[in-house]
């Protein structure tokens, strides 16, 4: 269907419409009256076509709006699924590597100095030699120093 807003009413007094004029001039009407009658009929049909055209345009706009809304909903659903997959992968990784995700407490650093065993003691331990537990206590470390 072509756009009825662009339609132009034909001039029914021209020669090409002379064959249709006798049908409307039967009752003693003039050719001008027949042309006006045909023009009125054309205007009525054009107004009906305009209403149909507007309804069709509104339906197309509604269909496009629904399609766009469905597309937006589908994109949102895909985004949510992707977020859920990322979250599930993160949870699986946290289960697999528990120590990696242990929370670090927000505590101040200790004010006391940590006492470490002497290097001689650590070397013996590394070799696998027997070392009394006393060398790893605070009292034992102080005595050795």
XYZ file of C-alpha atoms in Angstrom:
145
model
C 0.000 0.000 0.000
C 1.341 3.406 -0.939
C 1.247 6.330 1.441
C -2.248 7.886 1.138
C -0.942 11.196 2.499
C 0.880 11.624 -0.815
C -2.262 10.951 -2.862
C -3.640 13.721 -5.073
C -7.271 13.827 -6.054
C -7.592 13.457 -9.833
C -9.449 16.037 -11.903
C -12.577 14.165 -12.954
C -13.417 16.801 -15.618
C -10.524 15.645 -17.848
C -11.064 13.494 -20.937
C -9.810 10.241 -19.404
C -12.730 10.251 -16.948
C -15.446 11.025 -19.507
C -16.387 7.344 -19.678
C -17.263 7.321 -15.955
C -19.280 10.551 -16.054
C -22.430 9.175 -17.753
C -22.967 6.797 -14.824
C -23.224 9.761 -12.447
C -25.084 12.180 -14.791
C -28.066 9.868 -15.377
C -30.427 11.666 -13.076
C -29.940 14.990 -14.859
C -26.874 16.095 -12.963
C -24.228 18.246 -14.543
C -20.714 17.041 -15.254
C -19.379 19.351 -12.532
C -21.738 17.787 -10.010
C -20.615 14.302 -11.109
C -16.953 15.383 -10.781
C -17.645 16.820 -7.309
C -19.407 13.577 -6.358
C -16.437 11.507 -7.616
C -14.078 13.859 -5.754
C -16.093 13.337 -2.553
C -15.940 9.576 -3.028
C -12.168 9.788 -3.623
C -11.715 11.921 -0.494
C -13.778 9.446 1.545
C -11.730 6.487 0.255
C -8.487 8.411 0.835
C -9.530 9.230 4.414
C -10.283 5.520 4.983
C -6.884 4.610 3.495
C -5.200 7.175 5.750
C -6.797 5.575 8.816
C -5.656 2.133 7.618
C -2.164 3.517 6.944
C -1.962 5.084 10.417
C -3.134 1.845 12.046
C -0.593 -0.128 10.050
C 2.198 2.307 11.013
C 1.186 2.107 14.675
C 1.169 -1.697 14.482
C 4.641 -1.686 12.920
C 5.914 0.680 15.616
C 4.421 -1.587 18.304
C 5.977 -4.682 16.715
C 9.363 -2.937 16.547
C 9.028 -1.802 20.162
C 8.162 -5.332 21.305
C 11.051 -6.780 19.303
C 13.449 -4.262 20.834
C 12.059 -4.963 24.309
C 12.470 -8.711 23.768
C 16.019 -8.136 22.549
C 16.772 -6.037 25.624
C 15.297 -8.708 27.901
C 17.344 -11.401 26.150
C 20.531 -9.341 26.542
C 19.721 -8.837 30.234
C 19.109 -12.567 30.667
C 22.410 -13.381 28.944
C 24.227 -10.862 31.158
C 22.701 -12.377 34.297
C 23.647 -15.892 33.165
C 27.199 -14.753 32.486
C 27.411 -13.112 35.923
C 26.126 -16.318 37.521
C 28.721 -18.374 35.645
C 31.500 -16.035 36.784
C 30.225 -16.208 40.366
C 30.043 -20.025 40.240
C 33.588 -20.192 38.860
C 34.757 -17.864 41.629
C 33.072 -20.017 44.271
C 34.652 -23.156 42.806
C 38.059 -21.482 42.871
C 37.514 -20.410 46.477
C 36.602 -23.984 47.404
C 39.643 -25.347 45.603
C 42.143 -22.823 47.001
C 40.830 -22.097 50.496
C 44.110 -20.729 51.826
C 44.349 -18.233 49.010
C 41.075 -16.613 50.027
C 41.469 -16.559 53.805
C 40.529 -13.100 55.035
C 43.334 -11.043 56.499
C 42.306 -9.591 59.870
C 42.637 -5.872 60.238
C 44.839 -5.883 63.346
C 47.814 -3.720 64.230
C 51.296 -5.193 63.900
C 52.720 -6.765 67.050
C 54.727 -4.354 69.198
C 57.099 -7.012 70.508
C 60.091 -8.219 68.556
C 59.846 -11.722 67.239
C 62.680 -13.911 68.405
C 64.026 -16.232 65.761
C 66.225 -19.230 66.458
C 69.915 -18.907 65.684
C 71.153 -19.770 62.234
C 73.209 -22.649 63.721
C 70.021 -24.219 65.072
C 68.227 -23.809 61.743
C 71.189 -25.381 59.893
C 71.116 -28.412 62.188
C 67.376 -28.683 61.658
C 67.857 -28.493 57.913
C 70.451 -31.305 58.017
C 68.036 -33.412 60.010
C 70.065 -33.502 63.214
C 68.417 -33.779 66.590
C 67.678 -30.428 68.236
C 65.986 -30.132 71.613
C 62.736 -28.189 71.565
C 64.242 -25.833 74.122
C 66.149 -24.023 71.340
C 62.839 -22.871 69.772
C 61.243 -21.369 72.868
C 61.650 -17.719 73.837
C 63.539 -18.633 77.010
C 65.933 -20.906 75.051
C 66.572 -18.270 72.392
C 67.396 -15.669 75.082
C 69.821 -18.039 76.827
C 71.661 -18.833 73.601
C 72.031 -15.182 72.649
